Tab-separated table of C-alpha atoms in Angstrom:
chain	number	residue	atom	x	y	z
P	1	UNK	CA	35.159	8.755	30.176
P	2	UNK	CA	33.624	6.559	27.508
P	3	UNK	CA	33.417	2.838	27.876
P	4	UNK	CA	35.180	0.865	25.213
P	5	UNK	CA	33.595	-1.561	22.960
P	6	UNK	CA	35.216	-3.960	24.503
P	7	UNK	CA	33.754	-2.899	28.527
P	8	UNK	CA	30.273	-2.546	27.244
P	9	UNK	CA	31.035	-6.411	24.823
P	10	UNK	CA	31.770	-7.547	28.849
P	11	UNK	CA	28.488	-5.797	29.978
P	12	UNK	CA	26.429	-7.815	27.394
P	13	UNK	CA	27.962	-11.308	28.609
P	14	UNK	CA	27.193	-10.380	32.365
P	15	UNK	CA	23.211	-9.451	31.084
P	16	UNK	CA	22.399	-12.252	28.720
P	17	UNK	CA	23.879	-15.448	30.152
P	18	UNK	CA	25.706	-17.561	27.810
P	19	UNK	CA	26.184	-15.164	25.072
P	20	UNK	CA	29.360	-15.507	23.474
P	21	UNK	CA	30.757	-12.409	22.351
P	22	UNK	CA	32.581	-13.108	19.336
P	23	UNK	CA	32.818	-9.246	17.899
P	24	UNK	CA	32.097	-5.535	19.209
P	25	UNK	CA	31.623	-2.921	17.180
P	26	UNK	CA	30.692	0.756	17.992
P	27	UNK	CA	27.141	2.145	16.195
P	28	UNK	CA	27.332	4.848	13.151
P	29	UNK	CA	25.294	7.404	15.596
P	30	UNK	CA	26.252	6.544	19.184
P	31	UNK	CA	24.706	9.731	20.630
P	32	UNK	CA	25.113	10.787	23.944
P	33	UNK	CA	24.106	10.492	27.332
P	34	UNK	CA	25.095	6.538	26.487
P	35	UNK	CA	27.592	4.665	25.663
P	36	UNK	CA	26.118	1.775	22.683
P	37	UNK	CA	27.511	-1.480	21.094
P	38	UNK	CA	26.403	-3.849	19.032
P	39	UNK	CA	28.189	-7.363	20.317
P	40	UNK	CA	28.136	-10.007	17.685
P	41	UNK	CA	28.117	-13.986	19.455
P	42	UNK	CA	29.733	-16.816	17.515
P	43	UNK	CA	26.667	-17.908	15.905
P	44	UNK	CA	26.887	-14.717	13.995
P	45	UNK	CA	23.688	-12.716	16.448
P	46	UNK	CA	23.527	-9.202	16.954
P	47	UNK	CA	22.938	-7.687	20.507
P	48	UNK	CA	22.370	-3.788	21.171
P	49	UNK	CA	23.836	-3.261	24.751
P	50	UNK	CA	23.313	0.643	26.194
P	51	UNK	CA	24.916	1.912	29.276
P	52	UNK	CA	24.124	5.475	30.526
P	53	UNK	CA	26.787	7.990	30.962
P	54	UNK	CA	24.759	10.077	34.080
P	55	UNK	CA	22.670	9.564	36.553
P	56	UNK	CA	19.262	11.444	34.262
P	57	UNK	CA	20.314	9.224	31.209
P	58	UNK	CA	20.352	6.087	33.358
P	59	UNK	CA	16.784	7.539	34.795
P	60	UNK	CA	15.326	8.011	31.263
P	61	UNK	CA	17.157	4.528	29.796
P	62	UNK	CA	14.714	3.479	33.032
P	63	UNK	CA	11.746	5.105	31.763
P	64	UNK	CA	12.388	3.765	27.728
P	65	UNK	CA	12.245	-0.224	29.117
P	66	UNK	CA	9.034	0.385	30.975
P	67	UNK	CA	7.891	1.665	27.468
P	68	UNK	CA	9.204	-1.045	25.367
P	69	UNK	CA	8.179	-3.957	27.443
P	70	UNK	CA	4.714	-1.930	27.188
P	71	UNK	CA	5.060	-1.576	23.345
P	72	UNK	CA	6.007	-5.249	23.091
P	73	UNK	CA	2.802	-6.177	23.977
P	74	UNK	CA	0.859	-3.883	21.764
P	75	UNK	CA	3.108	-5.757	18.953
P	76	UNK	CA	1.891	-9.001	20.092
P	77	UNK	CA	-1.150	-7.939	20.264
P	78	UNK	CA	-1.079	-7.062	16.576
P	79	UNK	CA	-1.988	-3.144	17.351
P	80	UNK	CA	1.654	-2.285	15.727
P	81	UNK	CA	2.636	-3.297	12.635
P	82	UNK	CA	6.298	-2.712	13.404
P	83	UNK	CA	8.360	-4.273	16.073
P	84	UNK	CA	10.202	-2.646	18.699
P	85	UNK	CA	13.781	-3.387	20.812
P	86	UNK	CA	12.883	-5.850	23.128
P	87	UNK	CA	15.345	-6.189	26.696
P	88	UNK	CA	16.197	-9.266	27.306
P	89	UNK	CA	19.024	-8.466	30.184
P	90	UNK	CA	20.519	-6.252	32.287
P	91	UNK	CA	24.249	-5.365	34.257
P	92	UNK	CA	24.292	-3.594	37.372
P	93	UNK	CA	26.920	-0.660	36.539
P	94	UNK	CA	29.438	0.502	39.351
P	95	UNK	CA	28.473	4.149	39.530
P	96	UNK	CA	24.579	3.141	39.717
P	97	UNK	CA	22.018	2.632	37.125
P	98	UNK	CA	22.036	-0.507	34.118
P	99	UNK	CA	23.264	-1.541	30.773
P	100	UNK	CA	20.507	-2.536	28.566
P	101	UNK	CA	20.915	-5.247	26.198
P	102	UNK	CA	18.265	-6.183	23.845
P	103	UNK	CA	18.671	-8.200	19.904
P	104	UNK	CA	19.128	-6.358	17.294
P	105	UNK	CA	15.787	-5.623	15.195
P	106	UNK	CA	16.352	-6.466	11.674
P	107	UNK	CA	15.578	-3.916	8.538
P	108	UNK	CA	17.250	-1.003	7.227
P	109	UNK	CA	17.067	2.429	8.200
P	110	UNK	CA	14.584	3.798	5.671
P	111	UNK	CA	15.684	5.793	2.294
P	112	UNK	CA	14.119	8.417	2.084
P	113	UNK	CA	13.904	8.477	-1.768
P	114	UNK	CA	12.573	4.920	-1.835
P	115	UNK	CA	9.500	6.580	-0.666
P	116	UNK	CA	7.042	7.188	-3.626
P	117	UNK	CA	3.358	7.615	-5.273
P	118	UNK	CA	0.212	5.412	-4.391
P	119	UNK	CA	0.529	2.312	-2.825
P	120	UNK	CA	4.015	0.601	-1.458
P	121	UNK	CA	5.961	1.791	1.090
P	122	UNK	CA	5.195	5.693	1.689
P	123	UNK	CA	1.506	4.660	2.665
P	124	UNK	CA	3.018	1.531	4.981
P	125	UNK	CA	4.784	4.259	6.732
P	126	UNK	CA	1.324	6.755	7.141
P	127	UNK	CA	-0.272	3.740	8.550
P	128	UNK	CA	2.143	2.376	10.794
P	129	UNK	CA	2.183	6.644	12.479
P	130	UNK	CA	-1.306	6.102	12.675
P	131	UNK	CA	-1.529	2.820	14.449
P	132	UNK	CA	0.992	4.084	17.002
P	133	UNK	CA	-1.230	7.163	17.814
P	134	UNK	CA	-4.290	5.080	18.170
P	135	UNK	CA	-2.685	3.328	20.882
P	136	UNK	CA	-4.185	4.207	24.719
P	137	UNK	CA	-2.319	6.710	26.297
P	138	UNK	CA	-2.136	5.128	29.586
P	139	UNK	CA	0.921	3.120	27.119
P	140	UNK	CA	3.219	6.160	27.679
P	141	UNK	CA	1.258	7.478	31.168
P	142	UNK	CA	1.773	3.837	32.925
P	143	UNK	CA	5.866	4.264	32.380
P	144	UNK	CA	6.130	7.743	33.619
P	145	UNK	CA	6.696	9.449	30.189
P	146	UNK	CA	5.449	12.896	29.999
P	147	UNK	CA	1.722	13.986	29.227
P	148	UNK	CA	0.567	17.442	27.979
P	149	UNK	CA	-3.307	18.196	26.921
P	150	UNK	CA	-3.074	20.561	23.473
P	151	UNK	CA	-3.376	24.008	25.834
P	152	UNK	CA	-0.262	22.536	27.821
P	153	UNK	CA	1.767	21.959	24.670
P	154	UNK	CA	0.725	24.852	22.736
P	155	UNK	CA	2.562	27.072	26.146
P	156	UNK	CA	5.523	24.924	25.600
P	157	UNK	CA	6.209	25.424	22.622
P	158	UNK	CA	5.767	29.289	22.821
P	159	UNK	CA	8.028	29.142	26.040
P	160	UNK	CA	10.943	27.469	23.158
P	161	UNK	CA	10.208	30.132	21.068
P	162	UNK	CA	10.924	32.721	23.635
P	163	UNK	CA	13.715	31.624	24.817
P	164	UNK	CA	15.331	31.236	21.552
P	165	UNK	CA	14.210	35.342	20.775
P	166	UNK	CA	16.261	36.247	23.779
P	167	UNK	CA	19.330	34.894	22.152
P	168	UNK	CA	19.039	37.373	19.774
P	169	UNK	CA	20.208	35.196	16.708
P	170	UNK	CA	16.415	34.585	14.881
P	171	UNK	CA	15.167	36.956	12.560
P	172	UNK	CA	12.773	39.156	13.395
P	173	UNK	CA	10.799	37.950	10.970
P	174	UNK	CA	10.014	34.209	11.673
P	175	UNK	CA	9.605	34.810	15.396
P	176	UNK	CA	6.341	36.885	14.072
P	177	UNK	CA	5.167	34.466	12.098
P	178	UNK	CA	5.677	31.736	14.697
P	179	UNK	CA	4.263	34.145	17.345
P	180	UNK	CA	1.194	34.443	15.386
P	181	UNK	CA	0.651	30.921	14.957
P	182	UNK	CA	1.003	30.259	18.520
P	183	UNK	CA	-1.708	32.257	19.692
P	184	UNK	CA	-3.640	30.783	17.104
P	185	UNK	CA	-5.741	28.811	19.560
P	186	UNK	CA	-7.822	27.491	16.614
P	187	UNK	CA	-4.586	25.904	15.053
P	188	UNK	CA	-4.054	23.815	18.389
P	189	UNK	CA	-7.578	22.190	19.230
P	190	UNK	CA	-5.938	18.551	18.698
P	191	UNK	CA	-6.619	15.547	20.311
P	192	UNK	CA	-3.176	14.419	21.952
P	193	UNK	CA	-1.794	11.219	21.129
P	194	UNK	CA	0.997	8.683	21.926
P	195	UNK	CA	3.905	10.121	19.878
P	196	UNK	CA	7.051	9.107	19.333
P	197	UNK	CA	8.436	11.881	19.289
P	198	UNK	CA	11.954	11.852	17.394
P	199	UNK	CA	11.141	10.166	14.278
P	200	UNK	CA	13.859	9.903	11.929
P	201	UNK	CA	14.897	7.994	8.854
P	202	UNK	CA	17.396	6.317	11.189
P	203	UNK	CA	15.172	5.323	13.357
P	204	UNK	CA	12.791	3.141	11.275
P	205	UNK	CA	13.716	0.269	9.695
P	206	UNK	CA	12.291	-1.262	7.038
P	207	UNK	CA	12.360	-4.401	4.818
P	208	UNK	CA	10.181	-5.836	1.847
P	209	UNK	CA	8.619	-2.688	1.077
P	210	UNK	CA	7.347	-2.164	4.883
P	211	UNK	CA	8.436	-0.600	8.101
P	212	UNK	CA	9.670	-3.641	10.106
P	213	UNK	CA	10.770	-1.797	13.206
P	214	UNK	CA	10.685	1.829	15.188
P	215	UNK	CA	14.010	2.693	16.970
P	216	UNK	CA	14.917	5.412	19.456
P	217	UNK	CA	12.204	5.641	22.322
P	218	UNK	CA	13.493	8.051	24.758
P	219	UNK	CA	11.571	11.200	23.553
P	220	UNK	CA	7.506	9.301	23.736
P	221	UNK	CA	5.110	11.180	25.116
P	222	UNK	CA	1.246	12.036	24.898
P	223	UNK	CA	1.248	15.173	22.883
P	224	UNK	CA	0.545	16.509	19.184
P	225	UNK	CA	0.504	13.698	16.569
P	226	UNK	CA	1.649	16.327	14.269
P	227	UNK	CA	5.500	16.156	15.620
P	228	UNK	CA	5.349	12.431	13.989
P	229	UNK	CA	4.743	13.832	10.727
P	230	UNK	CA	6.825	17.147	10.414
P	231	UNK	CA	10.145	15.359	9.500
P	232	UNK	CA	8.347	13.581	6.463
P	233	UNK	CA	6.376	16.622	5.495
P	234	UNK	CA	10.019	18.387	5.179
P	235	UNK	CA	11.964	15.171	4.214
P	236	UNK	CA	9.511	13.150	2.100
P	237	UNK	CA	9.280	13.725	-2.122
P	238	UNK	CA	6.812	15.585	-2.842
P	239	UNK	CA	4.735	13.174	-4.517
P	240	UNK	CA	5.250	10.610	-1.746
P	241	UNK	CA	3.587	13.062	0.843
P	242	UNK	CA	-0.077	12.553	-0.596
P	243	UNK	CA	0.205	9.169	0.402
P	244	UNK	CA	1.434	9.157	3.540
P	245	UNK	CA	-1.154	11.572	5.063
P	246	UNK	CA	-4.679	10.081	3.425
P	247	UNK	CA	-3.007	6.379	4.625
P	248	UNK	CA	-2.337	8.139	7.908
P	249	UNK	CA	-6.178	9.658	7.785
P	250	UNK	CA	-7.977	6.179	6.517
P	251	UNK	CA	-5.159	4.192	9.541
P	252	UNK	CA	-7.132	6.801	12.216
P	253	UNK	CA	-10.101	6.941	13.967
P	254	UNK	CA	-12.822	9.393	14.656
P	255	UNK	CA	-9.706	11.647	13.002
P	256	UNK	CA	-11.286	15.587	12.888
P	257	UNK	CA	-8.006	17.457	13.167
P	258	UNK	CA	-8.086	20.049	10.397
P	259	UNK	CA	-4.580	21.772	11.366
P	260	UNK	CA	-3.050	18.769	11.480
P	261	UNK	CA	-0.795	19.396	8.566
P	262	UNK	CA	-0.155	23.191	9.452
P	263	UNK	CA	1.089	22.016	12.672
P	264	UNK	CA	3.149	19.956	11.382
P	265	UNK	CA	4.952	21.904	8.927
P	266	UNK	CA	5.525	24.579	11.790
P	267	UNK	CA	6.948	21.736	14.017
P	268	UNK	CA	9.453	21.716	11.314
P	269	UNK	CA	10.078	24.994	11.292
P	270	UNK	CA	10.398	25.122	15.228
P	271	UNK	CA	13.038	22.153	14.586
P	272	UNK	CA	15.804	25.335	13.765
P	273	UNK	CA	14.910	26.954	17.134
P	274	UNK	CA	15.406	23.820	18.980
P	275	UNK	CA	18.781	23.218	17.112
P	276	UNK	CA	20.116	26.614	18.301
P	277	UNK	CA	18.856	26.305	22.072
P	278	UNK	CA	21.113	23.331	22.048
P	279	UNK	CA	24.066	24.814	20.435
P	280	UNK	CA	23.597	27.051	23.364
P	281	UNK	CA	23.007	25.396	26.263
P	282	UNK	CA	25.977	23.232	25.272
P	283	UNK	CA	28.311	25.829	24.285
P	284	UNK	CA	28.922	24.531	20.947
P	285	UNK	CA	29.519	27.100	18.588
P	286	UNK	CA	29.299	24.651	15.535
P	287	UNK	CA	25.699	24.016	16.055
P	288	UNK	CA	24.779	27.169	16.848
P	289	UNK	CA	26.586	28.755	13.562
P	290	UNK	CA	24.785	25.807	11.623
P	291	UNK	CA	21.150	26.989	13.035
P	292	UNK	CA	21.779	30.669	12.585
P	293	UNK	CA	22.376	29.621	8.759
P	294	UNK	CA	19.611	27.567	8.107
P	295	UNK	CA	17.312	30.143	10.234
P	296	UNK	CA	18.524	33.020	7.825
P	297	UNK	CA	17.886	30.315	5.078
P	298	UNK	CA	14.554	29.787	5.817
P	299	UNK	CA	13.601	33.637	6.712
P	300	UNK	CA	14.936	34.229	2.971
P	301	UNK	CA	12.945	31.535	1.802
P	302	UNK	CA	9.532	32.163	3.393
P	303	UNK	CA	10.424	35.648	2.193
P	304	UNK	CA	10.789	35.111	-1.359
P	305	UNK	CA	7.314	33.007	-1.309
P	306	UNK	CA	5.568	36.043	0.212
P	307	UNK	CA	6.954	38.598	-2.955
P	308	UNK	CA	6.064	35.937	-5.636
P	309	UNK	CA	2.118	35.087	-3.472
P	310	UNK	CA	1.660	39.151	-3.776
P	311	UNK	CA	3.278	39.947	-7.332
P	312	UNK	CA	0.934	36.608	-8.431
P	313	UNK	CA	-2.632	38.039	-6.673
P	314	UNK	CA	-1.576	41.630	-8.023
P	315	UNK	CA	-0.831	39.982	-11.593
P	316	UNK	CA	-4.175	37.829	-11.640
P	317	UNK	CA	-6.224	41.456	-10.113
P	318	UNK	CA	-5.000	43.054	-13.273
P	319	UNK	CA	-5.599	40.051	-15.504
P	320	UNK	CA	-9.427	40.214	-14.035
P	321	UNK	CA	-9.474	44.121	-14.438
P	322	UNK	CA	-8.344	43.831	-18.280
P	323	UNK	CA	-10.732	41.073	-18.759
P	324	UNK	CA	-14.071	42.075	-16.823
P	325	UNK	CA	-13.503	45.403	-15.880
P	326	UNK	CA	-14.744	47.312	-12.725
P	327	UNK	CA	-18.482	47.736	-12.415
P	328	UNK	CA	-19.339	51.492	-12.169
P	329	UNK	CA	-19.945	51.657	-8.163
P	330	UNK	CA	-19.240	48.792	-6.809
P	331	UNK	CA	-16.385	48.617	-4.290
P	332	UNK	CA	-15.495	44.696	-5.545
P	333	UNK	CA	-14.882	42.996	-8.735
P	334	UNK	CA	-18.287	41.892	-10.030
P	335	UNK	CA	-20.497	42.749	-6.300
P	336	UNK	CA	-23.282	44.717	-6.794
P	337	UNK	CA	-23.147	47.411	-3.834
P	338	UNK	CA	-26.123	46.389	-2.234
P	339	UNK	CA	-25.077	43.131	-2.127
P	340	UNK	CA	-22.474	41.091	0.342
P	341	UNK	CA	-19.170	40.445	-0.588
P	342	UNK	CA	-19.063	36.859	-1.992
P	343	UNK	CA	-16.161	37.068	-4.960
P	344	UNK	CA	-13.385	35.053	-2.473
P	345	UNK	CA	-13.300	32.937	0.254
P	346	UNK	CA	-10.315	34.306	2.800
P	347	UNK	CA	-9.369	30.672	3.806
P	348	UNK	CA	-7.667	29.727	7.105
P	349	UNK	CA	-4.143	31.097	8.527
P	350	UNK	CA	-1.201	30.083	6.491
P	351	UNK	CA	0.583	27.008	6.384
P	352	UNK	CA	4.547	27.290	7.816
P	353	UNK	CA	6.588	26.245	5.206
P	354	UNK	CA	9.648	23.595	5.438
P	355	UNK	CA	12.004	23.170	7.715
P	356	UNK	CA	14.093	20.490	9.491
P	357	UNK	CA	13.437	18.560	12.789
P	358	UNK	CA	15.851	17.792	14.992
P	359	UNK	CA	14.183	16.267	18.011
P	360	UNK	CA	14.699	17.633	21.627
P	361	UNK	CA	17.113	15.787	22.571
P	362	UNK	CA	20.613	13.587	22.671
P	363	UNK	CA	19.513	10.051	21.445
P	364	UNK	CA	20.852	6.934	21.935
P	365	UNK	CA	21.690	4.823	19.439
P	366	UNK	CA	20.214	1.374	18.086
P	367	UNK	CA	21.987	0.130	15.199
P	368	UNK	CA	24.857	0.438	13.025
P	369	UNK	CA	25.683	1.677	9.618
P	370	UNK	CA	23.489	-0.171	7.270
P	371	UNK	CA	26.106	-2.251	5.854
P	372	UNK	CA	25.837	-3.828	9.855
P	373	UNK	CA	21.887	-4.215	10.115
P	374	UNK	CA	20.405	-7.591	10.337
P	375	UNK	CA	18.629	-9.176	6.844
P	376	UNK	CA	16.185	-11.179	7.042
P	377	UNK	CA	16.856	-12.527	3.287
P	378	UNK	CA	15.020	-10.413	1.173
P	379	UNK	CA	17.450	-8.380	-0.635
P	380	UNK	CA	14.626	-5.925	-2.219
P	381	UNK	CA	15.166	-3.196	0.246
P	382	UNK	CA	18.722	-0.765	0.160
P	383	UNK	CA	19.977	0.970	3.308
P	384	UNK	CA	20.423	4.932	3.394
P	385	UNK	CA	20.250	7.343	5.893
P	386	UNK	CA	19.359	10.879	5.638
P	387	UNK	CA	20.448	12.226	9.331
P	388	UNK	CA	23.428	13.759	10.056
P	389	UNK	CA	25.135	14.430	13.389
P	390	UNK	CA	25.608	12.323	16.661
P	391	UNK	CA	22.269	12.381	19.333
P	392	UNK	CA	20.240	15.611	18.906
P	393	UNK	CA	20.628	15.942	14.612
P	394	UNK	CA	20.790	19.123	12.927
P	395	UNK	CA	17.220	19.653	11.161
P	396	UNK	CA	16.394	18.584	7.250
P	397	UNK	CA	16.122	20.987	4.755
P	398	UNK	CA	15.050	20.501	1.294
């Protein structure tokens, strides 16, 4: 049974001595797996306090504060330029485990479609992904967090894919094209990262034009930096994309990934599959009707670019034809026979196309709706929130 605003307001007092609770009010995206507040004290502060519902939440609420107190002092350090929850107390809970409490971070979750061309805000973002994947990996290693080398991760995401074919709800289709890119070993010679590893519009906040602070922890690992940039390759305007990803590139070091973008977008598309595995595992027949639709969705989609790619090559062979003609025994457009083939260059695999990502799991929550968050005076920045859904959220789709 949930804990009530009030119980977890209780909780707070018992972790941070003398606060004064004043006000309790439940998050807009409480999740699951823990029960959230956000206690206001009389002097008008904001304090986050998390309890875990089971025994493997309260172990990976466990995990999360190693990170953060870790994280903390990369911030101090000034290797992030964003700041992170910080715990400042704890209450034992009957059952076993803690209740977190840590002050509220101020900012507003990012708007998506604040994000634009050049300079401002969308390159802020590509540099503050970058700076957190610079970071030594021993950060995430040191609190227990997973840690997969590319080969590793490459197997487990072919293992999701798999076991969403044998549910027999993906179209034929895209589980080709995501087999193929799977065994693509070429496409997964990365160099693995820190990662956050549920990145949401939600879960930055931002103020003054910058990214003032990263929520939602539980899912770090060392793995492919390209899961940090598939929901922004999907979400993200267009023109706001270019930005991001040469900030992101300049923000790096010794950077040499050249399928870091095609990775990403096919994280995106992977997002679906993940969706419907937990739809089933959870026997919720309102997520998994929601994935089947945007998986048929998408197969249409991708479908519909392959007929206008092939009516297009056909339309510009023709154009070529009409113009130049066909040399008398040659067996390509303008090759002499004795010589190689040099007309076109085949290029690399294809990139995956949008999608949404959902994150692998049920998060917990760490503010309210934006009306709630904390302002640090500048009124420049507006509050908005793209994600929909409580914990795990359904994928974005343009």
């Amino acid at each position: 049974m949930p804990r009530s605003p009030l119980a977890l307001a209780a909780l707070a007092t018992v972790a941070v001595p003398g606060l004064d609770a004043f006000d309790v009010r439940r998050p807009a995206h409480p999740g699951a797996g823990v029960d959230t507040a956000v206690v206001i004290d009389a002097s008008g502060g904001r304090w986050v306090v998390r309890a875990p519902t089971t025994a493997a939440a309260g172990a990976a609420l466990e995990a999360e504060v190693a990170l953060l107190e870790a994280l903390a002092v990369q911030v101090d350090a000034d290797r992030l330029p964003f700041d992170v929850p910080r715990p400042v107390g704890f209450a034992q809970l009957p059952e076993g485990g803690r209740a977190v409490v840590h002050p509220q971070l101020a900012g507003r979750p990012l708007r998506l479609d604040a994000l634009g061309p050049g300079p401002g805000l969308a390159a802020e973002l590509g540099r503050a992904i970058a700076a957190l994947h610079e970071l030594p990996t021993s950060t995430v290693e040191d609190a227990g967090l997973p840690v997969y080398d590319a080969e590793s991760y490459r197997r487990r995401r072919l293992s999701e894919v798999d076991e969403a074919a044998r549910t027999g709800r993906v179209p034929a289709a895209l589980l080709r094209r995501w087999e193929s890119a799977l065994e693509d070993v070429a496409l997964w010679r990365f160099h693995p990262t820190v990662v956050h590893g549920d990145l949401s519009a939600d879960h930055v906040l931002c103020w003054s034009g910058r990214p003032t602070g990263i929520l939602g922890w539980a899912e770090a690992k060392v793995a492919d930096p390209a899961d940090d940039l598939a929901w922004l390759l999907v979400a993200a305007p267009h023109e706001a994309v270019d930005p991001i990803l040469e900030a992101y590139s300049l923000r790096r070091t010794e950077l040499t990934d050249r399928h870091l973008v095609d990775r990403a977008l096919l994280a995106g598309e992977l997002a679906l599959a993940r969706w419907l595995l937990f739809g089933v595992r959870n026997q919720d027949q309102t997520v998994i009707d929601d994935a089947v639709e945007m998986l048929v969705d998408l197969d249409a989609r991708l479908a519909e670019e392959l007929a206008a790619a092939e009516l297009l090559a056909e339309e510009e062979a023709a154009a070529d034809l009409e113009e130049h003609g066909s040399p008398s025994g040659s067996d390509t457009f303008g090759t002499d026979p004795g010589e190689p083939d040099t007309s076109s260059d085949p290029g690399g695999p294809r990139s995956p196309t949008d999608a949404g990502e959902p994150g692998d799991r049920v998060e917990p929550a760490d503010q309210v709706e934006p009306t709630d968050q904390v302002d640090p005076g500048d009124p420049t920045d507006q509050a908005g929130s793209v994600d929909r859904g409580e914990g795990l959220e359904p994928p974005l789709t343009r």
